[in-house]
Coordinates of C-alpha atoms (C1' of nucleotides) in Angstrom, one line a residue:
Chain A
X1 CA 3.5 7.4 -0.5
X2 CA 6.0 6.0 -2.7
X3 CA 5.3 2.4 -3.5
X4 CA 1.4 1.2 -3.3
X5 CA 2.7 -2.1 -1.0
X6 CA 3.9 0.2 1.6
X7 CA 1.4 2.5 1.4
X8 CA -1.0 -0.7 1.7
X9 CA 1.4 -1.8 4.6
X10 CA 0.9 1.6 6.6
X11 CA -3.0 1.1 6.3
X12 CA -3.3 -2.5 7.1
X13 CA -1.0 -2.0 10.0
X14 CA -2.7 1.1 11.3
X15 CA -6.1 -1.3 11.1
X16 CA -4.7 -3.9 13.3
X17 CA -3.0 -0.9 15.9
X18 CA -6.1 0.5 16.4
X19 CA -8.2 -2.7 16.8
X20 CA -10.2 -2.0 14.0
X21 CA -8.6 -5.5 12.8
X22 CA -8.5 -7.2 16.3
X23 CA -6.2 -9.6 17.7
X24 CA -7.0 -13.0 16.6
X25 CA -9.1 -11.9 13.7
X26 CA -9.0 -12.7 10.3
X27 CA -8.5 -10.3 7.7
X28 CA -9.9 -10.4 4.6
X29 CA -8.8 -12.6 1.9
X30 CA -5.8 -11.6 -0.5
X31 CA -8.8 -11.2 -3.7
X32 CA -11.2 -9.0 -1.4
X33 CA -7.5 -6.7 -0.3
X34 CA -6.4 -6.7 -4.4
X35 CA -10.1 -4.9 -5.0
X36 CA -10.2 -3.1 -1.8
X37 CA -6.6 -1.3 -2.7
X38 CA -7.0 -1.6 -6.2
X39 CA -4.1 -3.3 -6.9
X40 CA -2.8 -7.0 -8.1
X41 CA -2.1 -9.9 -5.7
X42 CA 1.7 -9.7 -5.6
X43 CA 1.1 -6.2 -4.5
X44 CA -0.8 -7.1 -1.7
X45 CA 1.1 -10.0 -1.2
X46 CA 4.3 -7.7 -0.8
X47 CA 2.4 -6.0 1.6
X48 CA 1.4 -8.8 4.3
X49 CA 5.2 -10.2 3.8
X50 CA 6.2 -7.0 5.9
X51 CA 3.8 -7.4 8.6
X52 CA 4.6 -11.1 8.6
X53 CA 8.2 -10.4 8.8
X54 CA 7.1 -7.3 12.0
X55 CA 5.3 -10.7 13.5
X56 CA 1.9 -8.7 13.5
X57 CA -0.2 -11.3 11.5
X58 CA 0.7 -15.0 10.5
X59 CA -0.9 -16.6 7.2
X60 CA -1.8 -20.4 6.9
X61 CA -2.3 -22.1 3.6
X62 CA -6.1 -22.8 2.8
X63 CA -7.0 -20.8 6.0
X64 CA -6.3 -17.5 6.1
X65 CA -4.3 -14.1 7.2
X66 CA -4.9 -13.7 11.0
X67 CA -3.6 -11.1 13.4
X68 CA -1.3 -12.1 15.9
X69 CA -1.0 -10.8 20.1
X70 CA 1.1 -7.7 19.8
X71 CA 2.3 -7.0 23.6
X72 CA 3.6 -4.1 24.7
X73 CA 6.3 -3.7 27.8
X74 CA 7.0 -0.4 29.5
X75 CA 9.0 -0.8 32.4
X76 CA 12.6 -0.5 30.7
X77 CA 14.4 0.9 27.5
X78 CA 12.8 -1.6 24.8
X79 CA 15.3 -1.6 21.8
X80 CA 14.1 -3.3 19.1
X81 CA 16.8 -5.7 17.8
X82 CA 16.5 -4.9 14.3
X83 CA 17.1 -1.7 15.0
X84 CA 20.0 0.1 13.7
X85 CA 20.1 3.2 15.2
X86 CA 19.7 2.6 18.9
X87 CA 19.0 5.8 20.9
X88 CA 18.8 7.9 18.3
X89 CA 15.5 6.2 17.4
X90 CA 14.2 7.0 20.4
X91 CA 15.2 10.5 21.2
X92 CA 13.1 11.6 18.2
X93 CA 10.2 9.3 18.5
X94 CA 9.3 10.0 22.4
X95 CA 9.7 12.9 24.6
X96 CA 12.5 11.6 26.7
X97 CA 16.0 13.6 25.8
X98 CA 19.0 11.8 25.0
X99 CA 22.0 13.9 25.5
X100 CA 26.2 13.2 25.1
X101 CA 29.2 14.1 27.1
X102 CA 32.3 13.0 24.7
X103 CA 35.1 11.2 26.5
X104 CA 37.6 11.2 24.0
X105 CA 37.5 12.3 20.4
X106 CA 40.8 12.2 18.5
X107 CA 41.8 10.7 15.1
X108 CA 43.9 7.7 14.9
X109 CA 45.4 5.0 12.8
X110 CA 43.5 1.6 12.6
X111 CA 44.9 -1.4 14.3
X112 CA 44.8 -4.5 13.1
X113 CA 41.3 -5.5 14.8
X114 CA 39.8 -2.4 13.9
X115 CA 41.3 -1.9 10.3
X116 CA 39.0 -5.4 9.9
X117 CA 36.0 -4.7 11.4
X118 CA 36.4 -1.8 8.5
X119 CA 37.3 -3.3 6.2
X120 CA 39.9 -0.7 5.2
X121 CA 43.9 -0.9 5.4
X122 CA 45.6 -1.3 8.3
X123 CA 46.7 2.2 9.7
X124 CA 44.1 4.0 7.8
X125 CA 43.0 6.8 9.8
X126 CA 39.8 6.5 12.1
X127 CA 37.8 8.7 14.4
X128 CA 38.5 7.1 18.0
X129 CA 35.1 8.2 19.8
X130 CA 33.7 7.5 23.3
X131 CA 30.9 8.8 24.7
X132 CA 28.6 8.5 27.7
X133 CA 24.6 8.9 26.8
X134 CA 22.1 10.1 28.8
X135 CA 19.2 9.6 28.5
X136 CA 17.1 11.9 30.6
X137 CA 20.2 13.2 32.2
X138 CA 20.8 9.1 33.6
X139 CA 23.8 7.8 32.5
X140 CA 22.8 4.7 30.6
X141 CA 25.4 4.0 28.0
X142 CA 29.3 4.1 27.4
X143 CA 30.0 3.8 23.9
X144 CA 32.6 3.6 22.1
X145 CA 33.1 3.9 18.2
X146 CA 35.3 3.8 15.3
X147 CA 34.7 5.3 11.9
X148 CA 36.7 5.4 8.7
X149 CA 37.4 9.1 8.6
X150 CA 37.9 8.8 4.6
X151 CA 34.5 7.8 4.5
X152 CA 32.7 9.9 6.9
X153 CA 34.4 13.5 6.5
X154 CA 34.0 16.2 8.9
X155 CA 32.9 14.9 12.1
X156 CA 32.5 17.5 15.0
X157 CA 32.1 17.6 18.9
X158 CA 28.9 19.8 17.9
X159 CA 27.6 16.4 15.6
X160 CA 29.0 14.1 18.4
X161 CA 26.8 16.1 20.9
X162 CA 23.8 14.9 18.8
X163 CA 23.1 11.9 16.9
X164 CA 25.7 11.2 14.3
X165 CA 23.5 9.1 12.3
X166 CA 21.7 12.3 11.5
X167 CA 24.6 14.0 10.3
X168 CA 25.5 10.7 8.3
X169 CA 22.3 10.5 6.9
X170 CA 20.9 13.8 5.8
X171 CA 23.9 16.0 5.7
X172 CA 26.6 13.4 3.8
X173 CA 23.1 12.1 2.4
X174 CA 24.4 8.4 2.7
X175 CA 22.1 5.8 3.5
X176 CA 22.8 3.3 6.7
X177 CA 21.1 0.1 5.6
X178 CA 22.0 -2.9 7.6
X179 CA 24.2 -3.9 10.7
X180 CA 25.5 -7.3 12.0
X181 CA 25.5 -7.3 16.3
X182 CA 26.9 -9.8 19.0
X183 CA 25.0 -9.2 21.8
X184 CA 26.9 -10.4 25.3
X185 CA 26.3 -9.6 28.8
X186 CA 29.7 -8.8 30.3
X187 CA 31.4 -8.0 34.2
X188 CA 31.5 -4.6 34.9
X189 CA 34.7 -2.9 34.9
X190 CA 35.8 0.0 37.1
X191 CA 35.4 2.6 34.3
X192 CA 31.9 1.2 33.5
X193 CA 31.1 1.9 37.3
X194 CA 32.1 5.2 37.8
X195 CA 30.3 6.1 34.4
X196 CA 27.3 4.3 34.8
X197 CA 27.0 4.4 38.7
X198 CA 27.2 0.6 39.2
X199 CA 28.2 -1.3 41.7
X200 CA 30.5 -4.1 40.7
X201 CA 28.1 -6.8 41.1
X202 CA 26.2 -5.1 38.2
X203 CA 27.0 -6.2 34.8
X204 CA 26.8 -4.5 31.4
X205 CA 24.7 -5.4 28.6
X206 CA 27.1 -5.6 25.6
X207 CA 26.3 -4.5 22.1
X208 CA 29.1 -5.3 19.4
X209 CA 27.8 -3.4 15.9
X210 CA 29.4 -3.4 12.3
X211 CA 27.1 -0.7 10.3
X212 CA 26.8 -0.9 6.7
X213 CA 26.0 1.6 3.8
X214 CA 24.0 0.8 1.1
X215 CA 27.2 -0.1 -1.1
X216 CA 28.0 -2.7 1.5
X217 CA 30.8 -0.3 2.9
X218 CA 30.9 -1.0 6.6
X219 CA 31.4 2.9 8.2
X220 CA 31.1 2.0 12.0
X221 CA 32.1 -0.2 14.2
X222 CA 31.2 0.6 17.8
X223 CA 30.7 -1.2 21.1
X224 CA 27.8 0.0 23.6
X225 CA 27.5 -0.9 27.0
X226 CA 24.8 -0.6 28.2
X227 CA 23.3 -0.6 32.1
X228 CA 21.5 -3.5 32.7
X229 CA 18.5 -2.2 34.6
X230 CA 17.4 -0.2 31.7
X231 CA 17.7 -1.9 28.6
X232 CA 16.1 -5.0 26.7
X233 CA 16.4 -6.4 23.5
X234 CA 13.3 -7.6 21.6
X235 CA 13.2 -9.4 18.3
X236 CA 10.8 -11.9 16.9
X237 CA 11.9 -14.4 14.3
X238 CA 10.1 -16.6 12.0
X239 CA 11.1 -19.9 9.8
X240 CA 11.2 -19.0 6.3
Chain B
X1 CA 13.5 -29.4 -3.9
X2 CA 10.1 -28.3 -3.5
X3 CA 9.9 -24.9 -4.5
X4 CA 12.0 -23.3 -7.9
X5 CA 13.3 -20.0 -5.6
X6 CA 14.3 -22.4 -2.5
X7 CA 16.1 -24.7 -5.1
X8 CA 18.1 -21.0 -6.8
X9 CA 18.8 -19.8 -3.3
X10 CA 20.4 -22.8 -2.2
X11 CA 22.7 -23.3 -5.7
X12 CA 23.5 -19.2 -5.2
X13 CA 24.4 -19.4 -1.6
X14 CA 26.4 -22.7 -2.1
X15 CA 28.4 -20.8 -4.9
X16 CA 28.9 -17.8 -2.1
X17 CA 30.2 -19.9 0.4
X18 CA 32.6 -21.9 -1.5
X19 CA 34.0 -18.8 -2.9
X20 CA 32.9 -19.5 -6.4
X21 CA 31.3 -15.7 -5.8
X22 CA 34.4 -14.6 -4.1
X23 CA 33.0 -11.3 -1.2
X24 CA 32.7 -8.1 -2.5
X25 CA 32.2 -9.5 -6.5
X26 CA 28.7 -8.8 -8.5
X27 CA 26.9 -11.7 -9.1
X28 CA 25.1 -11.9 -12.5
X29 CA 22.5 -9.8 -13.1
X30 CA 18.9 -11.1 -12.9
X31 CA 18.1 -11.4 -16.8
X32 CA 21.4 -13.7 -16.9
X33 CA 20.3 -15.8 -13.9
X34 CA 16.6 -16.1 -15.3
X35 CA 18.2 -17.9 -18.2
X36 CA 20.8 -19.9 -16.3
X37 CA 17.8 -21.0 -14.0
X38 CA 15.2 -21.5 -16.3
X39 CA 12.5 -19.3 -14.7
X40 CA 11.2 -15.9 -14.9
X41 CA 12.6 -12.9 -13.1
X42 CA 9.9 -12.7 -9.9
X43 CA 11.3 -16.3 -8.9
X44 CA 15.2 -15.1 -9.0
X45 CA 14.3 -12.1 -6.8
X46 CA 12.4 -14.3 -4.2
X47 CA 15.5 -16.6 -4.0
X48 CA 17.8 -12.9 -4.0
X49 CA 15.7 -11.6 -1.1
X50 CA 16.8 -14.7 1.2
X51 CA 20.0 -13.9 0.6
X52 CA 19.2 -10.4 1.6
X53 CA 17.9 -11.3 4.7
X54 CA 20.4 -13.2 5.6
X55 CA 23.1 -10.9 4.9
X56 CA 25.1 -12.7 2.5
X57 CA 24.4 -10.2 -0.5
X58 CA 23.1 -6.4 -1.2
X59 CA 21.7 -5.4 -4.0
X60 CA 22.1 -1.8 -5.5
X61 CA 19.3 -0.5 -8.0
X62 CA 21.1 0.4 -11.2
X63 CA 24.7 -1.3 -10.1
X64 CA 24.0 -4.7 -9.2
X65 CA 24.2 -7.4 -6.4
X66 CA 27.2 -8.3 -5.0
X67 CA 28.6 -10.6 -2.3
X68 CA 28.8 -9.1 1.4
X69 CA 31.8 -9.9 3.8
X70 CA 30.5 -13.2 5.8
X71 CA 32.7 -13.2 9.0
X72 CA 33.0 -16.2 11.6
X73 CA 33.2 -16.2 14.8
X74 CA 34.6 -18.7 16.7
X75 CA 35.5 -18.4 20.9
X76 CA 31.8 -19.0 22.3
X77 CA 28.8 -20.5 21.5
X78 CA 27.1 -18.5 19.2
X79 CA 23.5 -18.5 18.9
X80 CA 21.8 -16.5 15.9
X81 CA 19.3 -14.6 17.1
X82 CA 16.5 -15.3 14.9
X83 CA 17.0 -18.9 15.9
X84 CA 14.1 -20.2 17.8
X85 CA 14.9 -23.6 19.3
X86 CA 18.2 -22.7 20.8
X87 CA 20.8 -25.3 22.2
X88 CA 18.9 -28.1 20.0
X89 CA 20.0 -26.8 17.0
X90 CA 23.5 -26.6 18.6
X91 CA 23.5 -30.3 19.1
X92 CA 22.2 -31.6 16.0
X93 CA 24.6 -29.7 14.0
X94 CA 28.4 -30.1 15.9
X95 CA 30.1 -32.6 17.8
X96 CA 29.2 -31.0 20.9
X97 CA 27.2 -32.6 23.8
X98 CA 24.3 -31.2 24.6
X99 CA 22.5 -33.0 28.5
X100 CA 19.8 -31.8 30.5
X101 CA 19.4 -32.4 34.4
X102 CA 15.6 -32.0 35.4
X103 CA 15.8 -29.8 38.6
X104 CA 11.3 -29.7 38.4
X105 CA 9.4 -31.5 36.6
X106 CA 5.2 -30.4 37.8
X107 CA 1.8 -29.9 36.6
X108 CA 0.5 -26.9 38.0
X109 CA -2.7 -24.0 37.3
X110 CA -1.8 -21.1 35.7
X111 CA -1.2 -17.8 37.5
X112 CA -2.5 -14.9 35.7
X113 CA 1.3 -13.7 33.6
X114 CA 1.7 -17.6 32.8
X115 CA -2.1 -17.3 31.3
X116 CA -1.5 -14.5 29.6
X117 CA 1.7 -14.9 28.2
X118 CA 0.1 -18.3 26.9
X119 CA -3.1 -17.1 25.8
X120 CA -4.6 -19.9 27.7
X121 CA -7.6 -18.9 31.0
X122 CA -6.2 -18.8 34.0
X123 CA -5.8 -21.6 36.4
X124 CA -5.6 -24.2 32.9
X125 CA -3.3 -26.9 33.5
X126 CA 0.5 -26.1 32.7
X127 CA 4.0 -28.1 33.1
X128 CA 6.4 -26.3 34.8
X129 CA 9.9 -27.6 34.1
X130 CA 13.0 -26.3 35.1
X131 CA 16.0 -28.3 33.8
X132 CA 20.2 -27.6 33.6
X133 CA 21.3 -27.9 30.3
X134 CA 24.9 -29.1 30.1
X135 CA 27.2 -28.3 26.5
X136 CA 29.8 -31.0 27.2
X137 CA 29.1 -31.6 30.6
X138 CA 29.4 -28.3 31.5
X139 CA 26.4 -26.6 33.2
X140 CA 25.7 -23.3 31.0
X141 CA 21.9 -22.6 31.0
X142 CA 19.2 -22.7 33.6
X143 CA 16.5 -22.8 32.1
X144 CA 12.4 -22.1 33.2
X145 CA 9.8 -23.8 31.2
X146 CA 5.7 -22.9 31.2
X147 CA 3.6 -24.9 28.4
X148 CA -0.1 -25.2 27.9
X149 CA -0.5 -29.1 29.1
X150 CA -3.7 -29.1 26.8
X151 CA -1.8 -28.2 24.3
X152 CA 1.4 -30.4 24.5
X153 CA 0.5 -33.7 25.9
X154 CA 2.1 -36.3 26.7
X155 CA 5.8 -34.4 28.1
X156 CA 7.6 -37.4 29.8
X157 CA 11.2 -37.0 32.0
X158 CA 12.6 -39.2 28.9
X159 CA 12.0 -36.5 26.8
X160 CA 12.9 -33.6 29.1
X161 CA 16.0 -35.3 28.6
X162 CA 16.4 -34.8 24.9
X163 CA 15.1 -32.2 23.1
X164 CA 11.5 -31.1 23.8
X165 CA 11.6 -29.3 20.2
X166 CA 12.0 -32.9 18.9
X167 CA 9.5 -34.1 20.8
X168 CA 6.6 -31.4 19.3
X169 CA 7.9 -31.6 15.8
X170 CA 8.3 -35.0 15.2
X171 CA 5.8 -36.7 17.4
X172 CA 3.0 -34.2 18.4
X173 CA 3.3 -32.9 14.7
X174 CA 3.4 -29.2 15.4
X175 CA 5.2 -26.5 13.5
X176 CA 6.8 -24.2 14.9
X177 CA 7.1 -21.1 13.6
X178 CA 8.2 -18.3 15.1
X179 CA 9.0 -16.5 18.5
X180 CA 9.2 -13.6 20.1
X181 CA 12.0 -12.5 22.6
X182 CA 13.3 -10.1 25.2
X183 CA 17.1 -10.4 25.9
X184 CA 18.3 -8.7 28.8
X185 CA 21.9 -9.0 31.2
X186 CA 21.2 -9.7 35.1
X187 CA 22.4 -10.1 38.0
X188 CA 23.1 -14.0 39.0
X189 CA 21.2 -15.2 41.7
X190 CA 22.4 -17.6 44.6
X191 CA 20.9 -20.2 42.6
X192 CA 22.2 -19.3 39.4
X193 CA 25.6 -19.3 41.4
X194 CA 25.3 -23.0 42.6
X195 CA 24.2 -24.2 39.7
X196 CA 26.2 -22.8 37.0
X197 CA 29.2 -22.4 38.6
X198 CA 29.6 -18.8 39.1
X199 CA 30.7 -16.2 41.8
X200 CA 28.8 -13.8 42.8
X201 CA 29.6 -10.6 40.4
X202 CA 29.1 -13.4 37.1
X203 CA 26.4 -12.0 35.7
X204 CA 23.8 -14.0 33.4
X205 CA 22.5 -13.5 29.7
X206 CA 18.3 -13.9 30.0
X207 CA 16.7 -14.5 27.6
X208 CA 12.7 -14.4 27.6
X209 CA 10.8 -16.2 25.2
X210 CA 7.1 -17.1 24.0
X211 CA 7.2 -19.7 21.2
X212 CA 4.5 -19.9 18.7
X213 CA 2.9 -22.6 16.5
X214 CA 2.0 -22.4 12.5
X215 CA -1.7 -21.3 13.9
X216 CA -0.6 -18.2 16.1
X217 CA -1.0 -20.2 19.3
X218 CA 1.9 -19.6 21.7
X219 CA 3.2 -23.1 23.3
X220 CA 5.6 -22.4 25.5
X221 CA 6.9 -19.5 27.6
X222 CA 10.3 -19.9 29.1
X223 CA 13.4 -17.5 30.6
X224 CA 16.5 -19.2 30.3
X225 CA 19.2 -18.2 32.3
X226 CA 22.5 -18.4 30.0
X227 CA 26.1 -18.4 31.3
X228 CA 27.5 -15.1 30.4
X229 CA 31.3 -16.5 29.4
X230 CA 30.0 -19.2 27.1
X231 CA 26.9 -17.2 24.9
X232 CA 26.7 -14.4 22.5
X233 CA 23.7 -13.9 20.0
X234 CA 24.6 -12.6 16.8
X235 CA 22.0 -11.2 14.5
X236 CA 21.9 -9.2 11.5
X237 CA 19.3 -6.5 10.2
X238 CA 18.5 -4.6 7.6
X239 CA 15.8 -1.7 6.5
X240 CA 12.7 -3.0 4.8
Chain C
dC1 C1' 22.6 6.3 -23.6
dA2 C1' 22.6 1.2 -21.9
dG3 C1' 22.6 -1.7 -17.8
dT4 C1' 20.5 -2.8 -13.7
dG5 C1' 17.3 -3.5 -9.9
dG6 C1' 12.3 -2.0 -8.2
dT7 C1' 7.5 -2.1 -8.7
dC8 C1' 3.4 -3.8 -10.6
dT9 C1' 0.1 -6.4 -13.4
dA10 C1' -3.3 -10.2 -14.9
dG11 C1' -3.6 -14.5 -14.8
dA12 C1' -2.3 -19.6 -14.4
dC13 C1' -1.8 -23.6 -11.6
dC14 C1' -0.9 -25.9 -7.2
dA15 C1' -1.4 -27.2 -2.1
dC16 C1' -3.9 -27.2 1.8
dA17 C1' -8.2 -26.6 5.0
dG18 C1' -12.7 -27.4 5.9
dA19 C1' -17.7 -28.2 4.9
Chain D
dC1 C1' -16.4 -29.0 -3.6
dT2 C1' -15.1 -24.0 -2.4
dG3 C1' -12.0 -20.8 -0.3
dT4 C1' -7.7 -19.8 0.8
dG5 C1' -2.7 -18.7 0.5
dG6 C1' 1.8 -20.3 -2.3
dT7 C1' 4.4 -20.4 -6.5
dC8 C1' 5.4 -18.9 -11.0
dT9 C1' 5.1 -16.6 -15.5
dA10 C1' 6.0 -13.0 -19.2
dG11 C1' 6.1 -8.8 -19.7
dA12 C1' 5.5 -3.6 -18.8
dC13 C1' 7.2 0.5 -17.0
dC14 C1' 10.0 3.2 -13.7
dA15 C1' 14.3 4.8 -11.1
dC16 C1' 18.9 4.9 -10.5
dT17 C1' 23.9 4.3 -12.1
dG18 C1' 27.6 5.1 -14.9
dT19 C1' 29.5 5.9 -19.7

DNA sequence: CAGTGGTCTAGACCACAGA
DNA sequence: CTGTGGTCTAGACCACTGT
């Protein structure tokens, strides 16, 4: 492990998942953690701020660290909203398959709209990309993105076929570190439909991204629309 | 101010909103803030991170920090996503309206999802509430309310009426801290229809919530209904 | 190399909770 | 009062960037 807080993070966390540190408990005071991991207090301090921030435990002045109710749901698609990979995420962390059929892929120049989402000059070319996802062979998402193709060379069908964050990621070895969403629900249109096999009483859950590198470049801009019978958001948020 | 870092963040963001730290410039590095603040270097990268979290800057080891693009968006109500209280926010800040209408207003015994989603025993006293809210006399959430009566006394239709939020903070003396939410698009129901003004293939934005106090207790469980045409909820993320 | 942010320390003092 | 988390310091050393 890289840095001791996260490697201090990874064990805590495990603790409470397994029930070793049950729900409700208290956990041991920040002095008793500091000798247990060997380490100073803003170390473990760092440490608890990420499972605060992951809403596993809450800490109250004077009384302690204390593990919160972590529920789990089942029944649909759970995207976490901090997420910023979306499906990708999950076709590698479960043993469902998420598969691609690409409905358009051809280079263009950015409009206005786009050119700003971008943040790049107007008519600037971009990859024009929609796709319909599957995820075990159901057709659950129409997407469609734009990408700077200055800044994101060499895109293929073959890449578009998998995940393109991979590609992004460990072959152009640039690092995706934040996005901004507008989530919407939204009338579905003939084309969603006959994608998505809805009837036109079934809306689409919206997802508007802007993607950003590490340099605070933005490289995507997409819009996924999702069906609504298989997809939720979560989040959990907390005053600071 | 109460705290140094709270007191920095606040001058630093100011300085990025009025453009004094025009987007995409560095801002000083932390040595020169620790001077220009008085304070050590810890307390500059506390008041940083919030900044970080909120998407205003990114920092770069070994270049810098510099100012993200901060985009507005105007046509519908937008709520941030890691806001917990909702439309009461949305009044207290705008020149907008915001009414209830009190369609049930009960004490009843908790079945066992209300229980459990409250962390209270089955069959303990709850309110029930379900209320209209109106954004300028428009009707644009329906909204289903489940809190622990033991726990919040005292609910009265006068304060239905306002904000319930209000209510608990300022009366009861309750934090609260954090919540934790499931977002979904849906179908709209007859009732929905009637009461929000919608036909029959308007869908509605859900949103599922469980609301916590400063001690981990969850106070109130409640699905609110949103008006797809007049919501979106914005939210930003970043890897830890 | 110098400049910058990231991690970590050892300890001080404060604020709040509860016996 | 003790036990707890919150804030803050002054400084060390490391990792990454660009000259």
């Amino acid at each position: 492990m890289a840095n001791k807080y996260q490697h201090i993070y990874n064990k805590i966390r495990e603790s409470i998942l397994t029930g070793e540190y049950p729900v409700n408990s208290k956990l041991p005071d920040e002095i008793t953690l500091t000798k247990q991991f060997e380490c100073s207090r803003m170390t473990i301090k760092k440490a608890l701020e990420l499972l605060v921030n992951e809403g596993l435990i809450y800490r109250h002045q004077g009384k302690g660290t204390f593990v919160l109710s972590h529920v789990e749901r089942k029944s649909k698609i759970i995207v976490p909203e901090r997420d910023i990979k979306g499906l990708s995420l999950i076709s590698s962390d479960t043993n469902h398959k998420v598969t691609s059929e690409i409905l358009n892929f051809s280079l263009e120049f950015a409009n206005e709209s786009i050119a700003q989402k971008l943040q790049i000059p107007i008519d600037n070319p971009i990859y024009n990309i929609s796709r319909i996802r599957f995820f075990d062979q159901v057709p659950c998402v129409l997407e469609q993105t734009y990408m700077s193709a200055a800044l994101i060379p060499g895109i293929t069908h073959e890449i578009l076929n998998k995940s393109i964050y991979d590609y992004i990621e460990n072959q152009l070895n640039l690092k995706i570190v934040s996005a901004s969403k507008v989530l919407r629900a939204s009338i579905s249109t003939e084309n969603d439909q006959e994608h998505l096999n809805l009837t036109p009483i079934e809306p689409i859950f919206e997802v508007e991204q802007v993607a950003y590198l590490d340099n605070g470049q933005p490289f995507e801009y997409s819009i996924s629309r999702h069906r609504y019978d298989l997809f939720e958001f979560s989040s959990f948020s907390f005053r600071q």
